[in-house]
PDB file of C-alpha atoms and ligand atoms in Angstrom:
ATOM      1  CA  MET I  20       0.000   0.000   0.000  1.00  0.00           C
ATOM      2  CA  ALA I  21       1.082   3.521  -0.725  1.00  0.00           C
ATOM      3  CA  THR I  22       1.495   5.859   2.226  1.00  0.00           C
ATOM      4  CA  ASN I  23      -1.718   7.830   2.176  1.00  0.00           C
ATOM      5  CA  PRO I  24      -1.622  11.546   2.989  1.00  0.00           C
ATOM      6  CA  PRO I  25      -4.012  12.547   5.768  1.00  0.00           C
ATOM      7  CA  LYS I  26      -5.152  15.698   3.949  1.00  0.00           C
ATOM      8  CA  PRO I  27      -6.286  15.475   0.306  1.00  0.00           C
ATOM      9  CA  ILE I  28      -3.802  16.621  -2.321  1.00  0.00           C
ATOM     10  CA  ARG I  29      -5.453  19.132  -4.621  1.00  0.00           C
ATOM     11  CA  VAL I  30      -4.925  18.657  -8.346  1.00  0.00           C
ATOM     12  CA  TRP I  31      -5.828  21.520 -10.668  1.00  0.00           C
ATOM     13  CA  ILE I  32      -7.106  20.413 -14.031  1.00  0.00           C
ATOM     14  CA  THR I  33      -8.976  21.521 -17.114  1.00  0.00           C
ATOM     15  CA  PRO I  34     -10.813  18.390 -18.252  1.00  0.00           C
ATOM     16  CA  PRO I  35     -10.264  18.190 -22.035  1.00  0.00           C
ATOM     17  CA  GLY I  36      -6.476  17.869 -22.458  1.00  0.00           C
ATOM     18  CA  PRO I  37      -4.529  14.685 -21.722  1.00  0.00           C
ATOM     19  CA  ASN I  38      -1.876  16.018 -19.320  1.00  0.00           C
ATOM     20  CA  PRO I  39      -4.112  16.475 -16.272  1.00  0.00           C
ATOM     21  CA  TRP I  40      -5.268  12.861 -16.582  1.00  0.00           C
ATOM     22  CA  LYS I  41      -1.715  11.714 -16.327  1.00  0.00           C
ATOM     23  CA  ALA I  42      -1.669  13.042 -12.748  1.00  0.00           C
ATOM     24  CA  VAL I  43      -5.137  11.742 -11.901  1.00  0.00           C
ATOM     25  CA  PHE I  44      -4.182   8.284 -13.249  1.00  0.00           C
ATOM     26  CA  LEU I  45      -1.312   8.114 -10.738  1.00  0.00           C
ATOM     27  CA  PHE I  46      -3.476   9.362  -7.853  1.00  0.00           C
ATOM     28  CA  GLU I  47      -6.031   6.675  -8.685  1.00  0.00           C
ATOM     29  CA  GLU I  48      -3.521   3.874  -9.191  1.00  0.00           C
ATOM     30  CA  LEU I  49      -1.758   4.683  -5.915  1.00  0.00           C
ATOM     31  CA  GLY I  50      -5.134   5.031  -4.179  1.00  0.00           C
ATOM     32  CA  LEU I  51      -4.125   8.415  -2.733  1.00  0.00           C
ATOM     33  CA  ASN I  52      -6.303  10.891  -0.939  1.00  0.00           C
ATOM     34  CA  TYR I  53      -6.827  13.666  -3.507  1.00  0.00           C
ATOM     35  CA  GLU I  54      -9.374  16.171  -4.747  1.00  0.00           C
ATOM     36  CA  ILE I  55      -9.873  17.564  -8.232  1.00  0.00           C
ATOM     37  CA  LYS I  56     -10.105  21.298  -8.778  1.00  0.00           C
ATOM     38  CA  SER I  57     -11.628  21.526 -12.249  1.00  0.00           C
ATOM     39  CA  PHE I  58     -11.809  24.827 -14.125  1.00  0.00           C
ATOM     40  CA  ARG I  59     -12.292  26.087 -17.665  1.00  0.00           C
ATOM     41  CA  PHE I  60      -9.477  25.990 -20.177  1.00  0.00           C
ATOM     42  CA  ASP I  61     -10.186  29.657 -20.953  1.00  0.00           C
ATOM     43  CA  ASP I  62      -8.982  30.476 -17.432  1.00  0.00           C
ATOM     44  CA  VAL I  63      -5.692  28.590 -17.568  1.00  0.00           C
ATOM     45  CA  LYS I  64      -3.611  31.767 -18.007  1.00  0.00           C
ATOM     46  CA  LYS I  65      -5.552  33.807 -15.413  1.00  0.00           C
ATOM     47  CA  PRO I  66      -5.718  34.054 -11.618  1.00  0.00           C
ATOM     48  CA  PRO I  67      -6.235  32.111  -9.469  1.00  0.00           C
ATOM     49  CA  PHE I  68      -4.507  29.383 -11.484  1.00  0.00           C
ATOM     50  CA  ILE I  69      -1.627  31.560 -12.637  1.00  0.00           C
ATOM     51  CA  ASN I  70      -0.768  32.063  -8.944  1.00  0.00           C
ATOM     52  CA  ILE I  71      -0.399  28.293  -8.636  1.00  0.00           C
ATOM     53  CA  ASN I  72       1.493  27.783 -11.900  1.00  0.00           C
ATOM     54  CA  PRO I  73       2.992  30.961 -13.391  1.00  0.00           C
ATOM     55  CA  ASN I  74       3.342  29.021 -16.670  1.00  0.00           C
ATOM     56  CA  GLY I  75      -0.447  28.602 -16.860  1.00  0.00           C
ATOM     57  CA  ARG I  76      -0.531  24.915 -17.777  1.00  0.00           C
ATOM     58  CA  VAL I  77      -2.244  21.992 -16.116  1.00  0.00           C
ATOM     59  CA  PRO I  78      -1.823  19.837 -14.121  1.00  0.00           C
ATOM     60  CA  ALA I  79      -0.556  21.434 -10.920  1.00  0.00           C
ATOM     61  CA  ILE I  80      -0.837  20.068  -7.408  1.00  0.00           C
ATOM     62  CA  GLU I  81      -0.968  21.508  -3.916  1.00  0.00           C
ATOM     63  CA  ASP I  82      -0.021  19.105  -1.164  1.00  0.00           C
ATOM     64  CA  PRO I  83      -1.057  20.523   2.220  1.00  0.00           C
ATOM     65  CA  ASN I  84       0.681  17.617   3.950  1.00  0.00           C
ATOM     66  CA  THR I  85       4.098  18.820   2.849  1.00  0.00           C
ATOM     67  CA  ASN I  86       3.291  22.429   1.909  1.00  0.00           C
ATOM     68  CA  LEU I  87       4.404  21.813  -1.655  1.00  0.00           C
ATOM     69  CA  THR I  88       2.893  23.368  -4.778  1.00  0.00           C
ATOM     70  CA  LEU I  89       4.179  21.697  -7.938  1.00  0.00           C
ATOM     71  CA  TRP I  90       3.581  21.891 -11.674  1.00  0.00           C
ATOM     72  CA  GLU I  91       4.885  20.038 -14.743  1.00  0.00           C
ATOM     73  CA  SER I  92       3.425  16.544 -14.826  1.00  0.00           C
ATOM     74  CA  GLY I  93       6.849  14.853 -14.885  1.00  0.00           C
ATOM     75  CA  ALA I  94       7.895  16.611 -11.681  1.00  0.00           C
ATOM     76  CA  ILE I  95       4.521  15.749 -10.148  1.00  0.00           C
ATOM     77  CA  TYR I  96       5.117  12.080 -11.016  1.00  0.00           C
ATOM     78  CA  GLN I  97       8.551  12.025  -9.447  1.00  0.00           C
ATOM     79  CA  TYR I  98       7.261  13.723  -6.303  1.00  0.00           C
ATOM     80  CA  LEU I  99       4.206  11.495  -5.814  1.00  0.00           C
ATOM     81  CA  ILE I 100       6.309   8.387  -6.352  1.00  0.00           C
ATOM     82  CA  GLU I 101       9.074   9.446  -3.972  1.00  0.00           C
ATOM     83  CA  GLN I 102       6.739  10.691  -1.281  1.00  0.00           C
ATOM     84  CA  TYR I 103       3.878   8.212  -1.445  1.00  0.00           C
ATOM     85  CA  ASP I 104       4.858   5.045  -3.366  1.00  0.00           C
ATOM     86  CA  THR I 105       6.761   3.923  -0.309  1.00  0.00           C
ATOM     87  CA  ASP I 106       6.428   0.213  -1.033  1.00  0.00           C
ATOM     88  CA  ASN I 107       7.629   0.685  -4.643  1.00  0.00           C
ATOM     89  CA  ARG I 108       4.509  -0.767  -6.199  1.00  0.00           C
ATOM     90  CA  LEU I 109       4.931   1.470  -9.257  1.00  0.00           C
ATOM     91  CA  SER I 110       8.655   2.086  -8.968  1.00  0.00           C
ATOM     92  CA  TYR I 111      11.910   0.436  -7.927  1.00  0.00           C
ATOM     93  CA  MET I 112      14.337   0.870  -5.041  1.00  0.00           C
ATOM     94  CA  SER I 113      17.467   0.006  -7.011  1.00  0.00           C
ATOM     95  CA  ILE I 114      19.379   2.916  -8.474  1.00  0.00           C
ATOM     96  CA  ASN I 115      19.597   1.625 -12.059  1.00  0.00           C
ATOM     97  CA  GLU I 116      15.896   0.877 -12.338  1.00  0.00           C
ATOM     98  CA  ARG I 117      15.028   4.192 -10.696  1.00  0.00           C
ATOM     99  CA  HIS I 118      16.976   6.066 -13.319  1.00  0.00           C
ATOM    100  CA  LEU I 119      15.666   3.933 -16.169  1.00  0.00           C
ATOM    101  CA  CYS I 120      12.148   4.878 -15.061  1.00  0.00           C
ATOM    102  CA  ASN I 121      13.226   8.532 -15.023  1.00  0.00           C
ATOM    103  CA  GLN I 122      14.730   8.148 -18.488  1.00  0.00           C
ATOM    104  CA  TRP I 123      11.382   6.943 -19.895  1.00  0.00           C
ATOM    105  CA  LEU I 124       9.537   9.669 -18.059  1.00  0.00           C
ATOM    106  CA  HIS I 125      11.845  12.312 -19.547  1.00  0.00           C
ATOM    107  CA  PHE I 126      11.397  10.766 -22.982  1.00  0.00           C
ATOM    108  CA  GLN I 127       7.622  10.914 -22.536  1.00  0.00           C
ATOM    109  CA  MET I 128       7.811  14.559 -21.473  1.00  0.00           C
ATOM    110  CA  SER I 129      10.103  15.605 -24.309  1.00  0.00           C
ATOM    111  CA  GLY I 130       9.322  13.089 -27.045  1.00  0.00           C
ATOM    112  CA  GLN I 131       5.633  12.360 -26.638  1.00  0.00           C
ATOM    113  CA  GLY I 132       3.766  15.284 -25.035  1.00  0.00           C
ATOM    114  CA  PRO I 133       5.071  18.062 -27.307  1.00  0.00           C
ATOM    115  CA  TYR I 134       4.893  16.038 -30.540  1.00  0.00           C
ATOM    116  CA  TRP I 135       1.467  14.476 -29.978  1.00  0.00           C
ATOM    117  CA  GLY I 136       0.289  17.916 -28.867  1.00  0.00           C
ATOM    118  CA  GLN I 137       1.629  19.746 -31.918  1.00  0.00           C
ATOM    119  CA  CYS I 138       0.259  17.104 -34.268  1.00  0.00           C
ATOM    120  CA  GLY I 139      -3.204  17.545 -32.727  1.00  0.00           C
ATOM    121  CA  TRP I 140      -2.835  21.303 -32.893  1.00  0.00           C
ATOM    122  CA  PHE I 141      -1.956  21.414 -36.597  1.00  0.00           C
ATOM    123  CA  GLN I 142      -4.492  18.703 -37.381  1.00  0.00           C
ATOM    124  CA  HIS I 143      -7.468  20.422 -35.748  1.00  0.00           C
ATOM    125  CA  LEU I 144      -6.893  23.780 -34.125  1.00  0.00           C
ATOM    126  CA  HIS I 145      -4.439  25.810 -36.183  1.00  0.00           C
ATOM    127  CA  SER I 146      -6.270  28.456 -38.166  1.00  0.00           C
ATOM    128  CA  GLU I 147      -4.453  27.560 -41.429  1.00  0.00           C
ATOM    129  CA  LYS I 148      -4.172  24.071 -42.914  1.00  0.00           C
ATOM    130  CA  ILE I 149      -0.489  23.197 -43.166  1.00  0.00           C
ATOM    131  CA  PRO I 150      -0.222  19.547 -44.303  1.00  0.00           C
ATOM    132  CA  SER I 151       3.581  19.491 -44.087  1.00  0.00           C
ATOM    133  CA  ALA I 152       3.391  20.401 -40.380  1.00  0.00           C
ATOM    134  CA  VAL I 153       0.890  17.601 -39.716  1.00  0.00           C
ATOM    135  CA  GLU I 154       3.104  15.227 -41.668  1.00  0.00           C
ATOM    136  CA  ARG I 155       6.203  16.179 -39.709  1.00  0.00           C
ATOM    137  CA  TYR I 156       4.569  15.547 -36.336  1.00  0.00           C
ATOM    138  CA  ALA I 157       2.706  12.420 -37.485  1.00  0.00           C
ATOM    139  CA  ASN I 158       6.019  10.983 -38.711  1.00  0.00           C
ATOM    140  CA  GLU I 159       7.622  11.740 -35.388  1.00  0.00           C
ATOM    141  CA  ILE I 160       4.763   9.992 -33.586  1.00  0.00           C
ATOM    142  CA  LYS I 161       5.357   6.909 -35.724  1.00  0.00           C
ATOM    143  CA  ARG I 162       9.071   7.044 -35.077  1.00  0.00           C
ATOM    144  CA  VAL I 163       8.620   7.303 -31.297  1.00  0.00           C
ATOM    145  CA  LEU I 164       6.026   4.514 -31.244  1.00  0.00           C
ATOM    146  CA  GLY I 165       8.573   2.487 -33.239  1.00  0.00           C
ATOM    147  CA  VAL I 166      11.187   3.040 -30.530  1.00  0.00           C
ATOM    148  CA  ILE I 167       8.834   1.670 -27.867  1.00  0.00           C
ATOM    149  CA  GLU I 168       7.752  -1.172 -30.158  1.00  0.00           C
ATOM    150  CA  GLY I 169      11.357  -2.300 -30.579  1.00  0.00           C
ATOM    151  CA  VAL I 170      12.052  -2.154 -26.846  1.00  0.00           C
ATOM    152  CA  LEU I 171       8.922  -4.093 -25.866  1.00  0.00           C
ATOM    153  CA  ALA I 172       9.373  -6.645 -28.659  1.00  0.00           C
ATOM    154  CA  ALA I 173      12.838  -7.453 -27.320  1.00  0.00           C
ATOM    155  CA  LYS I 174      11.522  -8.150 -23.809  1.00  0.00           C
ATOM    156  CA  PRO I 175      10.191 -11.476 -22.521  1.00  0.00           C
ATOM    157  CA  ALA I 176       6.441 -12.056 -22.901  1.00  0.00           C
ATOM    158  CA  ASN I 177       5.929 -11.804 -19.127  1.00  0.00           C
ATOM    159  CA  ALA I 178       7.751  -8.475 -18.826  1.00  0.00           C
ATOM    160  CA  GLN I 179       6.033  -6.264 -21.382  1.00  0.00           C
ATOM    161  CA  TRP I 180       6.790  -3.047 -19.510  1.00  0.00           C
ATOM    162  CA  LEU I 181       9.363  -0.346 -20.112  1.00  0.00           C
ATOM    163  CA  VAL I 182      11.445  -1.101 -17.022  1.00  0.00           C
ATOM    164  CA  GLY I 183      11.796  -4.502 -15.364  1.00  0.00           C
ATOM    165  CA  ASP I 184       8.833  -6.835 -15.237  1.00  0.00           C
ATOM    166  CA  LYS I 185       6.029  -4.688 -13.812  1.00  0.00           C
ATOM    167  CA  MET I 186       4.082  -1.573 -14.673  1.00  0.00           C
ATOM    168  CA  THR I 187       5.697   1.547 -13.269  1.00  0.00           C
ATOM    169  CA  PHE I 188       4.957   5.248 -13.386  1.00  0.00           C
ATOM    170  CA  ALA I 189       7.185   5.329 -16.476  1.00  0.00           C
ATOM    171  CA  ASP I 190       4.616   3.263 -18.402  1.00  0.00           C
ATOM    172  CA  MET I 191       1.605   5.093 -16.991  1.00  0.00           C
ATOM    173  CA  ALA I 192       2.908   8.472 -18.139  1.00  0.00           C
ATOM    174  CA  TRP I 193       2.424   7.456 -21.789  1.00  0.00           C
ATOM    175  CA  ALA I 194      -1.204   6.327 -21.572  1.00  0.00           C
ATOM    176  CA  PRO I 195      -3.131   9.645 -21.594  1.00  0.00           C
ATOM    177  CA  TRP I 196      -1.613  11.004 -24.821  1.00  0.00           C
ATOM    178  CA  ASN I 197      -1.710   7.598 -26.537  1.00  0.00           C
ATOM    179  CA  PHE I 198      -5.385   7.419 -25.605  1.00  0.00           C
ATOM    180  CA  ARG I 199      -5.934  10.445 -27.877  1.00  0.00           C
ATOM    181  CA  LEU I 200      -4.153   9.052 -30.924  1.00  0.00           C
ATOM    182  CA  ILE I 201      -7.283   8.456 -32.991  1.00  0.00           C
ATOM    183  CA  GLU I 202      -8.057  12.161 -32.752  1.00  0.00           C
ATOM    184  CA  VAL I 203      -4.460  13.317 -33.099  1.00  0.00           C
ATOM    185  CA  LEU I 204      -3.840  11.234 -36.231  1.00  0.00           C
ATOM    186  CA  VAL I 205      -7.481  11.115 -37.429  1.00  0.00           C
ATOM    187  CA  LYS I 206      -7.342   7.340 -37.849  1.00  0.00           C
ATOM    188  CA  SER I 207      -9.115   4.258 -36.518  1.00  0.00           C
ATOM    189  CA  TRP I 208      -7.433   2.335 -33.680  1.00  0.00           C
ATOM    190  CA  ASP I 209      -6.497  -0.459 -36.090  1.00  0.00           C
ATOM    191  CA  GLU I 210      -4.778   2.093 -38.317  1.00  0.00           C
ATOM    192  CA  VAL I 211      -3.080   3.827 -35.386  1.00  0.00           C
ATOM    193  CA  TRP I 212      -1.537   0.593 -34.118  1.00  0.00           C
ATOM    194  CA  GLU I 213      -0.582  -0.857 -37.495  1.00  0.00           C
ATOM    195  CA  GLY I 214       3.015  -2.082 -37.153  1.00  0.00           C
ATOM    196  CA  PHE I 215       2.980  -1.568 -33.356  1.00  0.00           C
ATOM    197  CA  PRO I 216       1.400  -4.729 -31.860  1.00  0.00           C
ATOM    198  CA  HIS I 217       3.476  -4.649 -28.683  1.00  0.00           C
ATOM    199  CA  VAL I 218       2.710  -0.967 -28.065  1.00  0.00           C
ATOM    200  CA  ARG I 219      -0.972  -1.682 -28.597  1.00  0.00           C
ATOM    201  CA  ALA I 220      -1.019  -4.553 -26.078  1.00  0.00           C
ATOM    202  CA  TRP I 221       0.962  -2.447 -23.564  1.00  0.00           C
ATOM    203  CA  HIS I 222      -1.393   0.511 -23.946  1.00  0.00           C
ATOM    204  CA  GLU I 223      -4.521  -1.647 -23.787  1.00  0.00           C
ATOM    205  CA  LYS I 224      -3.383  -3.278 -20.540  1.00  0.00           C
ATOM    206  CA  MET I 225      -3.222   0.173 -18.956  1.00  0.00           C
ATOM    207  CA  ILE I 226      -6.563   1.495 -20.171  1.00  0.00           C
ATOM    208  CA  GLU I 227      -8.230  -1.691 -18.901  1.00  0.00           C
ATOM    209  CA  LEU I 228      -7.197  -0.836 -15.334  1.00  0.00           C
ATOM    210  CA  PRO I 229      -9.972   0.211 -12.936  1.00  0.00           C
ATOM    211  CA  SER I 230      -7.855   3.267 -12.064  1.00  0.00           C
ATOM    212  CA  TRP I 231      -7.888   4.450 -15.708  1.00  0.00           C
ATOM    213  CA  LYS I 232     -11.600   3.738 -16.000  1.00  0.00           C
ATOM    214  CA  ARG I 233     -12.238   5.863 -12.923  1.00  0.00           C
ATOM    215  CA  CYS I 234     -10.223   8.690 -14.529  1.00  0.00           C
ATOM    216  CA  MET I 235     -12.397   8.534 -17.608  1.00  0.00           C
ATOM    217  CA  GLU I 236     -15.561   8.580 -15.495  1.00  0.00           C
ATOM    218  CA  HIS I 237     -14.316  11.729 -13.770  1.00  0.00           C
ATOM    219  CA  ARG I 238     -13.448  13.178 -17.174  1.00  0.00           C
ATOM    220  CA  ALA I 239     -16.885  12.448 -18.648  1.00  0.00           C
ATOM    221  CA  ARG I 240     -18.587  14.139 -15.690  1.00  0.00           C
ATOM    222  CA  LEU I 241     -16.304  17.182 -15.699  1.00  0.00           C
ATOM    223  CA  MET I 242     -16.514  17.637 -19.483  1.00  0.00           C
ATOM    224  CA  ASP I 243     -20.282  17.473 -19.223  1.00  0.00           C
ATOM    225  CA  GLU I 244     -20.246  20.096 -16.458  1.00  0.00           C
ATOM    226  CA  GLN I 245     -18.484  22.468 -18.899  1.00  0.00           C
ATOM    227  CA  GLY I 246     -20.786  21.726 -21.828  1.00  0.00           C
ATOM    228  CA  LEU I 247     -18.118  19.827 -23.744  1.00  0.00           C
ATOM    229  CA  GLN I 248     -18.417  16.610 -25.696  1.00  0.00           C
ATOM    230  CA  TRP I 249     -15.996  13.726 -25.241  1.00  0.00           C
ATOM    231  CA  ASN I 250     -13.566  15.005 -27.903  1.00  0.00           C
ATOM    232  CA  GLY I 251     -13.486  18.536 -26.493  1.00  0.00           C
ATOM    233  CA  VAL I 252     -15.846  19.962 -29.101  1.00  0.00           C
ATOM    234  CA  PRO I 253     -18.559  22.088 -27.439  1.00  0.00           C
ATOM    235  CA  LYS I 254     -22.027  20.568 -27.316  1.00  0.00           C
ATOM    236  CA  GLY I 255     -24.137  21.795 -30.194  1.00  0.00           C
ATOM    237  CA  ILE I 256     -21.288  21.560 -32.718  1.00  0.00           C
ATOM    238  CA  GLU I 257     -21.728  18.342 -34.646  1.00  0.00           C
ATOM    239  CA  THR I 258     -18.370  17.566 -36.181  1.00  0.00           C
ATOM    240  CA  PHE I 259     -14.706  18.384 -35.860  1.00  0.00           C
ATOM    241  CA  THR I 260     -14.902  19.949 -39.332  1.00  0.00           C
ATOM    242  CA  GLU I 261     -17.647  22.319 -38.222  1.00  0.00           C
ATOM    243  CA  TYR I 262     -15.522  23.177 -35.195  1.00  0.00           C
ATOM    244  CA  GLU I 263     -12.399  23.657 -37.321  1.00  0.00           C
ATOM    245  CA  ASN I 264     -14.341  26.029 -39.583  1.00  0.00           C
ATOM    246  CA  LYS I 265     -15.381  28.055 -36.560  1.00  0.00           C
ATOM    247  CA  ILE I 266     -11.770  28.270 -35.433  1.00  0.00           C
ATOM    248  CA  ALA I 267     -10.632  29.286 -38.922  1.00  0.00           C
ATOM    249  CA  ALA I 268     -13.262  32.043 -38.774  1.00  0.00           C
ATOM    250  CA  GLY I 269     -11.647  33.277 -35.547  1.00  0.00           C
ATOM    251  CA  ASP I 270     -14.358  31.905 -33.295  1.00  0.00           C
ATOM    252  CA  ASP I 271     -12.224  29.665 -31.101  1.00  0.00           C
ATOM    253  CA  THR I 272     -13.913  29.278 -27.783  1.00  0.00           C
ATOM    254  CA  THR I 273     -12.354  26.162 -26.485  1.00  0.00           C
ATOM    255  CA  PRO I 274      -9.813  23.950 -25.022  1.00  0.00           C
ATOM    256  CA  LYS I 275      -6.769  22.296 -26.465  1.00  0.00           C
TER     257      LYS I 275
HETATM  258  N1  GSH X 312       4.830  20.055 -19.898  1.00  0.00           N
HETATM  259  C1  GSH X 312       3.554  20.284 -19.280  1.00  0.00           C
HETATM  260  C2  GSH X 312       2.489  20.416 -20.338  1.00  0.00           C
HETATM  261  C3  GSH X 312       1.146  20.717 -19.748  1.00  0.00           C
HETATM  262  C4  GSH X 312       0.163  21.205 -20.795  1.00  0.00           C
HETATM  263  O1  GSH X 312       0.544  21.659 -21.869  1.00  0.00           O
HETATM  264  N2  GSH X 312      -1.115  21.144 -20.447  1.00  0.00           N
HETATM  265  C5  GSH X 312      -2.119  21.690 -21.355  1.00  0.00           C
HETATM  266  C6  GSH X 312      -3.440  20.965 -21.176  1.00  0.00           C
HETATM  267  S1  GSH X 312      -3.313  19.259 -21.642  1.00  0.00           S
HETATM  268  C7  GSH X 312      -2.327  23.157 -20.995  1.00  0.00           C
HETATM  269  O2  GSH X 312      -2.436  23.478 -19.841  1.00  0.00           O
HETATM  270  N3  GSH X 312      -2.361  24.034 -21.982  1.00  0.00           N
HETATM  271  C8  GSH X 312      -2.539  25.426 -21.736  1.00  0.00           C
HETATM  272  C9  GSH X 312      -2.228  26.270 -22.930  1.00  0.00           C
HETATM  273  O3  GSH X 312      -2.038  25.715 -24.018  1.00  0.00           O
HETATM  274  O4  GSH X 312      -2.237  27.487 -22.772  1.00  0.00           O
HETATM  275  C10 GSH X 312       3.223  19.126 -18.336  1.00  0.00           C
HETATM  276  O5  GSH X 312       3.591  17.989 -18.672  1.00  0.00           O
HETATM  277  O6  GSH X 312       2.640  19.361 -17.272  1.00  0.00           O
END
């Protein structure tokens, strides 16, 4: 069991984007005492949130048990693991494995988040259509998925995780952005995973977890509260294309 904090840790999120769910996934999987502070994406660069994270990006946490306010999801992962995963259920004690987990977390932060994010941006939200930009980021996504595919394929069947033979925080960090790949690449799941069978199986094991399912239940409720559909498109707008046209016309009202 993780060491559970007596007072709930507050996690600030805007529901549509994937990064906040990375934090919530870890809270749920560790079974920690936490509370969600959900607010609108439009307010991410305004007080009160900007007083929590001057960079105006979610997630951020406030831990009243240690008096720590922290932002950047990778730093939040390292903190929660060090402070609360005291029996190393999602981490390792040994120095090599600890740093291998950190290596994969850094790769996720630098090689997944920004590229998946930019691909989605140029695919759906940028006011001009620039196919070469989409192509560049989509190719990078394929390349990075190929790196993970090669690593998992080389591991024994009973150790299909990035480090050692169990799921760690280093695996979990990848799930929220991968979960959005059908929207980011505008493909079916079969198309997304073509050529990446080991990545698919790895990802599917994580999104089958009760902890992930609870995250998605929270997300559905919080999106609904803000009048947003599952994919982040406001209710009342039928398709992504209709939404993209609105954005192109300078009528962007919503979340990334
Ligand atoms: N590197 C940051 C990225 C966080 C991030 O970009 N979050 C998005 C939501 S998924 C956001 O807050 N975007 C605000 C903006 O684009 O202004 C992290 O991992 O915490």
